[in-house]
Short mmCIF file of C-alpha atoms in Angstrom, two decimals:
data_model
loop_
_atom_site.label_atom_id
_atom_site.label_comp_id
_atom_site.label_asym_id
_atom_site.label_seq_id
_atom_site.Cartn_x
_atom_site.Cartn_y
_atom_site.Cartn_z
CA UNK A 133 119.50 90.37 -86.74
CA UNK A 134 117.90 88.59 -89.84
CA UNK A 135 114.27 88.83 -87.97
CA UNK A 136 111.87 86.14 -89.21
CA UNK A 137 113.32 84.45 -92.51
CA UNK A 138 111.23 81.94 -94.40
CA UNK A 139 112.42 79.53 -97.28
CA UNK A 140 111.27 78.77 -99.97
CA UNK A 141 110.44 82.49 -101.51
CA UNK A 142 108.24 80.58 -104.40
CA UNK A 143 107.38 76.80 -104.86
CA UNK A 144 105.34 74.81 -107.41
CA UNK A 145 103.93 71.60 -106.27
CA UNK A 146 101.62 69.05 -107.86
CA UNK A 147 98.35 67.90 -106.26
CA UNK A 148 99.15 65.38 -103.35
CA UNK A 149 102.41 66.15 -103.21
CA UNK A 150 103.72 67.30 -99.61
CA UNK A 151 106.34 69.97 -98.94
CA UNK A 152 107.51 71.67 -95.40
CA UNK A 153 107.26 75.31 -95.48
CA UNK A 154 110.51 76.75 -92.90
CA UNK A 155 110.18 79.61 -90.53
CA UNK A 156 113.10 80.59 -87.92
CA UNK A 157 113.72 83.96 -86.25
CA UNK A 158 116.31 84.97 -84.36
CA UNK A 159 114.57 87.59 -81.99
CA UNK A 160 114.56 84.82 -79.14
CA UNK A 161 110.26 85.31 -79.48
CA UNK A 162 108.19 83.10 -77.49
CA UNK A 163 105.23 83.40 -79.46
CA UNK A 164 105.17 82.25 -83.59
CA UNK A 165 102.27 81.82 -86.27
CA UNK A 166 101.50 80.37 -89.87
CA UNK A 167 99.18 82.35 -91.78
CA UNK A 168 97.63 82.23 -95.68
CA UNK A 169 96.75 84.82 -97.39
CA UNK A 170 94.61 84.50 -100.96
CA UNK A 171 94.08 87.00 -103.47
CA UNK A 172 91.99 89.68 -102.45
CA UNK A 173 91.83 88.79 -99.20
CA UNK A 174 93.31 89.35 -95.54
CA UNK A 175 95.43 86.87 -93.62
CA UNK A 176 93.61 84.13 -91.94
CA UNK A 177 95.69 82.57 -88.89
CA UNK A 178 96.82 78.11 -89.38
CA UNK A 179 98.86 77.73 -86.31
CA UNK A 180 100.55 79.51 -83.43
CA UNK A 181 102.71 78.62 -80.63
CA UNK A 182 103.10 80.20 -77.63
CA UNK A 183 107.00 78.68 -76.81
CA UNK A 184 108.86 75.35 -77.62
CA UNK A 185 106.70 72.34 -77.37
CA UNK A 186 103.60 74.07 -77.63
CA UNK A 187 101.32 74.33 -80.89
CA UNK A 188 97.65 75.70 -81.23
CA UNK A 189 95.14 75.48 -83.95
CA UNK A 190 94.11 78.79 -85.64
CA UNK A 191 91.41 79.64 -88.33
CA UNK A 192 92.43 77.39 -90.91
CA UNK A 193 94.36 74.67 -89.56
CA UNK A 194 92.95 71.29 -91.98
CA UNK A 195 95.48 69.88 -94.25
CA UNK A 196 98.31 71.52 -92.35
CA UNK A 197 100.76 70.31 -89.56
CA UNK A 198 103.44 71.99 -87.65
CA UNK A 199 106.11 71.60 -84.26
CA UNK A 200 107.73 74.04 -82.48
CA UNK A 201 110.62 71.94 -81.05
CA UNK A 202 112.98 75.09 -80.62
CA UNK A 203 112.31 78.88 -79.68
CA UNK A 204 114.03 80.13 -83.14
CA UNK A 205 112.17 77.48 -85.72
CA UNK A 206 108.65 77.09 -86.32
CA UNK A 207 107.98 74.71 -89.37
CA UNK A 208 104.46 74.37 -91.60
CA UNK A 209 103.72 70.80 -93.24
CA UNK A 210 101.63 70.37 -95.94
CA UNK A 211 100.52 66.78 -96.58
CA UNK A 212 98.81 65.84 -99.71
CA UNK A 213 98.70 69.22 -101.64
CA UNK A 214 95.63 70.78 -103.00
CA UNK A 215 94.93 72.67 -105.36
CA UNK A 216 92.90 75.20 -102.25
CA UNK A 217 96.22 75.03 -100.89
CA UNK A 218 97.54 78.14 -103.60
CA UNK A 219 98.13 80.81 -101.45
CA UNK A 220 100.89 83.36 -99.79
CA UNK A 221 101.94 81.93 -96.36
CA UNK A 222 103.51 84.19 -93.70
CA UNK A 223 105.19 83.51 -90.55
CA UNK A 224 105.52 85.96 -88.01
CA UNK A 225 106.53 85.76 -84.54
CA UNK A 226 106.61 88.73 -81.89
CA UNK A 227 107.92 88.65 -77.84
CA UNK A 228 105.07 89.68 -76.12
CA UNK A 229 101.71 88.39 -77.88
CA UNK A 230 99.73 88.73 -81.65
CA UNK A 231 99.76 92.82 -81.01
CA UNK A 232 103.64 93.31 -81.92
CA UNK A 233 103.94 90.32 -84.21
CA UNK A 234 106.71 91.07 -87.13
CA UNK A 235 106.02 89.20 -90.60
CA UNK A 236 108.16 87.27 -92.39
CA UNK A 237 108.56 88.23 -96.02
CA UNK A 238 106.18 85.04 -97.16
CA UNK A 239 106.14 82.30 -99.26
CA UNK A 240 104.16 82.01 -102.64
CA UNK A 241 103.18 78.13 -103.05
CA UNK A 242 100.66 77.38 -106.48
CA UNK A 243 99.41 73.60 -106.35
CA UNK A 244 98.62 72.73 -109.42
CA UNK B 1 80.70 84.32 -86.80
CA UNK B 2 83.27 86.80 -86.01
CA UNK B 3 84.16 89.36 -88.67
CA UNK B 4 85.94 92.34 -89.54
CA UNK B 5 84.62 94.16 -92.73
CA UNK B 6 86.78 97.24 -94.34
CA UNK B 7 85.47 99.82 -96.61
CA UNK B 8 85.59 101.03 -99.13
CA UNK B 9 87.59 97.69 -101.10
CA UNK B 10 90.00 100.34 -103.26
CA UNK B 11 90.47 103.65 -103.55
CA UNK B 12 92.13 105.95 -106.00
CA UNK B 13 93.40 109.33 -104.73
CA UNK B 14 95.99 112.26 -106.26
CA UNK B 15 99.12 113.10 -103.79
CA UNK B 16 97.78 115.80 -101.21
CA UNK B 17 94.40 114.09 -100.75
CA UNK B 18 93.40 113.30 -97.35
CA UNK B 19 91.52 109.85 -97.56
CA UNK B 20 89.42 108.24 -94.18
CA UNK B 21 89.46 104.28 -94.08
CA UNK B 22 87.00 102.42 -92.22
CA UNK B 23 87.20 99.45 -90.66
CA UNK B 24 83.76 97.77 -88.63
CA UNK B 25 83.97 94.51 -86.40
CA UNK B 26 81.64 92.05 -85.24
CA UNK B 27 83.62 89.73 -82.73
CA UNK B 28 83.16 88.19 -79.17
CA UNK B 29 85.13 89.49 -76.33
CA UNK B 30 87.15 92.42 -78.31
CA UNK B 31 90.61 93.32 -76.89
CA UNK B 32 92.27 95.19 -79.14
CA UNK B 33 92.19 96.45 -82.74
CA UNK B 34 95.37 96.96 -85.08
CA UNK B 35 95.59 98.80 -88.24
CA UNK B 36 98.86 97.13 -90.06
CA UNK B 37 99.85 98.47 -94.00
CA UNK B 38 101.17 95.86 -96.46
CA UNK B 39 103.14 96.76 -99.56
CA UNK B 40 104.44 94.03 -101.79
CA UNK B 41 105.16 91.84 -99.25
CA UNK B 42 104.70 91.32 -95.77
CA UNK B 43 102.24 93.84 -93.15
CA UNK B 44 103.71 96.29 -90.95
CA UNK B 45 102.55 97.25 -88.19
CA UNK B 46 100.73 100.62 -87.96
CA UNK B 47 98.59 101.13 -84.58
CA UNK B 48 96.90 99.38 -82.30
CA UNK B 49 94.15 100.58 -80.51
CA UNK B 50 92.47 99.62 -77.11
CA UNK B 51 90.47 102.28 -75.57
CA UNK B 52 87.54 104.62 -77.06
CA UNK B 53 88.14 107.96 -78.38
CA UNK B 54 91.91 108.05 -78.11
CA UNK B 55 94.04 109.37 -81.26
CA UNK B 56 96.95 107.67 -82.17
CA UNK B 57 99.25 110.08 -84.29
CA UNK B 58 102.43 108.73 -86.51
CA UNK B 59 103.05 111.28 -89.02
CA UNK B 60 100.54 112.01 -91.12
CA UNK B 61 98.51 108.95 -90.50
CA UNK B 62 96.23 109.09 -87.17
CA UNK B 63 93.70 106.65 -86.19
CA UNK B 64 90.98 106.36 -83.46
CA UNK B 65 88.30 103.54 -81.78
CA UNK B 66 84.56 103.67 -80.71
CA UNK B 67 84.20 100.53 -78.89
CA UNK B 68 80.15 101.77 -78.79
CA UNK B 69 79.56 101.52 -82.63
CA UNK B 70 81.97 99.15 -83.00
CA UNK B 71 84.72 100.79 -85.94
CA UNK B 72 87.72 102.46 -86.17
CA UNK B 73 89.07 104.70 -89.09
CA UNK B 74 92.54 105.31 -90.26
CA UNK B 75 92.95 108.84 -92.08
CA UNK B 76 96.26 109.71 -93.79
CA UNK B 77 96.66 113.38 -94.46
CA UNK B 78 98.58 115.03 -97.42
CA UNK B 79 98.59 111.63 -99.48
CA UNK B 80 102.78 110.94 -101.29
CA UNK B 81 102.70 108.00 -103.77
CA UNK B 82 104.45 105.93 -101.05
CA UNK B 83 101.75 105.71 -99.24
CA UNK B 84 100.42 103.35 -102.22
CA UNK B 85 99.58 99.84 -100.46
CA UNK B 86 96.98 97.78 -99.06
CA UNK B 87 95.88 98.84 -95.32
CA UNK B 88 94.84 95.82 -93.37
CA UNK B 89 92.69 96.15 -90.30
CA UNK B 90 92.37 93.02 -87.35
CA UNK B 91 91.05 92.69 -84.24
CA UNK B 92 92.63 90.85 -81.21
CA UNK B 93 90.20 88.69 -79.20
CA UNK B 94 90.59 88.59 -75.45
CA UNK B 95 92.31 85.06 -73.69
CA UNK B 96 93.40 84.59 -77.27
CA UNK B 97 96.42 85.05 -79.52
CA UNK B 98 94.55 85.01 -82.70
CA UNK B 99 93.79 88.00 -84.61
CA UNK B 100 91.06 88.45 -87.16
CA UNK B 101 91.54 90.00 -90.44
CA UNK B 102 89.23 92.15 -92.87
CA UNK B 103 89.95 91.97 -96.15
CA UNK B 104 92.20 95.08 -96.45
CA UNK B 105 91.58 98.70 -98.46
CA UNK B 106 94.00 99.06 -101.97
CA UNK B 107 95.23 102.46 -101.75
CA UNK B 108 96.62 103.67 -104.82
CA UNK B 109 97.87 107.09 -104.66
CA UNK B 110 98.29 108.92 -108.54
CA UNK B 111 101.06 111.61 -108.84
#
C-alpha cells in the first residue's frame, strides 16, 4: 500500500493564480481532510469528508474548494492565490474517524 | 474560542534526560485528546487519551489526562537524539471530526 500520497511535493505560484492540490489513498478510508500548517504553528483543519459525495468546512476553509467524488481521491482548489496562502498542506485520511487519521507527507506551496 | 496551548514552545535536553511536556485545553464538549510527534514531515500518531488518570505506556514515552484541570503531559524517559522533533498535542471535539491543534513543543535532544 502507498497510504495517502499527495502531488505536488513543492510548488511556486504567483498571486491570483489557482492550482489544485491532489490527495488519493488507497486504504479504502471513508473519512479524508485538508489541513495548513504555517511556521511555528500547529495544523489547522480546511476540509473533511466523511465518504464520496460528502464535503465539510473545517477551521480555515475561505479561499479554498474541494470534492470528494471517489473514496480513494480527495482534491484541494485554490482559486486566486494569496500571498496568506504560503503554507505546508497535509492530507490525511483514517477508517474510523479524526483519532487514527494517517498524514500524507505534505505539500509546500509559497505564493508570491 | 476553543484552544489548545502547549508549553514550554522548545526545549533543549542531553540524551538520558527525562523531559515532561504539557499540553492545556480550553474547548466545548471534549472527547478525546491525542498527542501525535512530527519530524520533518508529516505527524504520527502517538496516544490518544479519553478517560482521567489512565497511563498510556509505548516505550519510553507515557502520557496521562485530568479531564478536572483540563491538561495532559507527555514524558519521554532516557531521551536518544531520535527523539529530536516537534510533539503536537489536539483535542477531538464530541459530534465532530475536527481536531484542534496547539502549536506543538521543538524537542531537540544534544548528544
Amino acid at each position: 500500500n502507498a497510504g495517502v500520497t499527495q502531488t505536488p511535493k513543492f510548488r511556486i505560484l504567483k498571486i491570483g493564480q489557482s492550482m489544485t492540490l491532489q490527495c488519493a489513498q488507497d486504504m479504502n478510508h471513508n473519512y479524508m481532510y485538508w489541513y495548513r500548517q504555517d511556521p511555528g504553528m500547529g495544523l489547522k483543519l480546511i476540509y473533511y469528508s466523511v465518504g464520496a459525495g460528502i464535503t465539510d468546512k473545517g477551521e480555515v476553509p475561505n479561499g479554498y474548494n474541494v470534492s470528494r467524488s471517489t473514496t480513494e481521491d480527495f482534491p484541494l482548489r485554490l482559486e486566486l492565490a494569496a500571498p496568506s496562502q504560503t503554507s505546508v498542506y497535509f492530507c490525511a485520511s483514517s477508517y474510523r474517524g479524526a483519532y487514527e487519521q494517517y498524514f500524507g507527507p505534505g505539500t509546500r506551496l509559497t505564493v508570491t | 474560542e476553543d484552544k489548545v496551548v502547549q508549553s514550554p514552545l522548545s526545549l533543549v535536553v542531553h540524551e538520558g534526560d527525562t523531559v515532561t511536556l504539557n499540553c492545556s485545553y480550553e474547548v466545548t464538549n471534549f472527547r478525546s485528546l491525542l498527542w501525535y510527534k512530527q519530524e520533518k514531515k508529516a505527524p504520527t500518531f502517538l496516544f490518544m487519551l479519553t478517560s482521567s488518570g489512565i497511563e498510556k505506556k509505548s516505550g519510553r514515552l507515557s502520557s496521562i489526562l485530568d479531564k478536572k484541570e483540563l491538561f495532559s503531559i507527555l514524558n519521554i524517559t532516557a531521551t536518544q537524539t531520535g527523539d529530536s522533533a516537534v510533539y503536537l498535542c489536539a483535542v477531538l471535539q464530541g459530534g465532530s471530526e475536527k481536531l484542534v491543534f496547539g502549536k506543538g513543543t521543538k524537542l531537540t535532544v544534544n548528544p
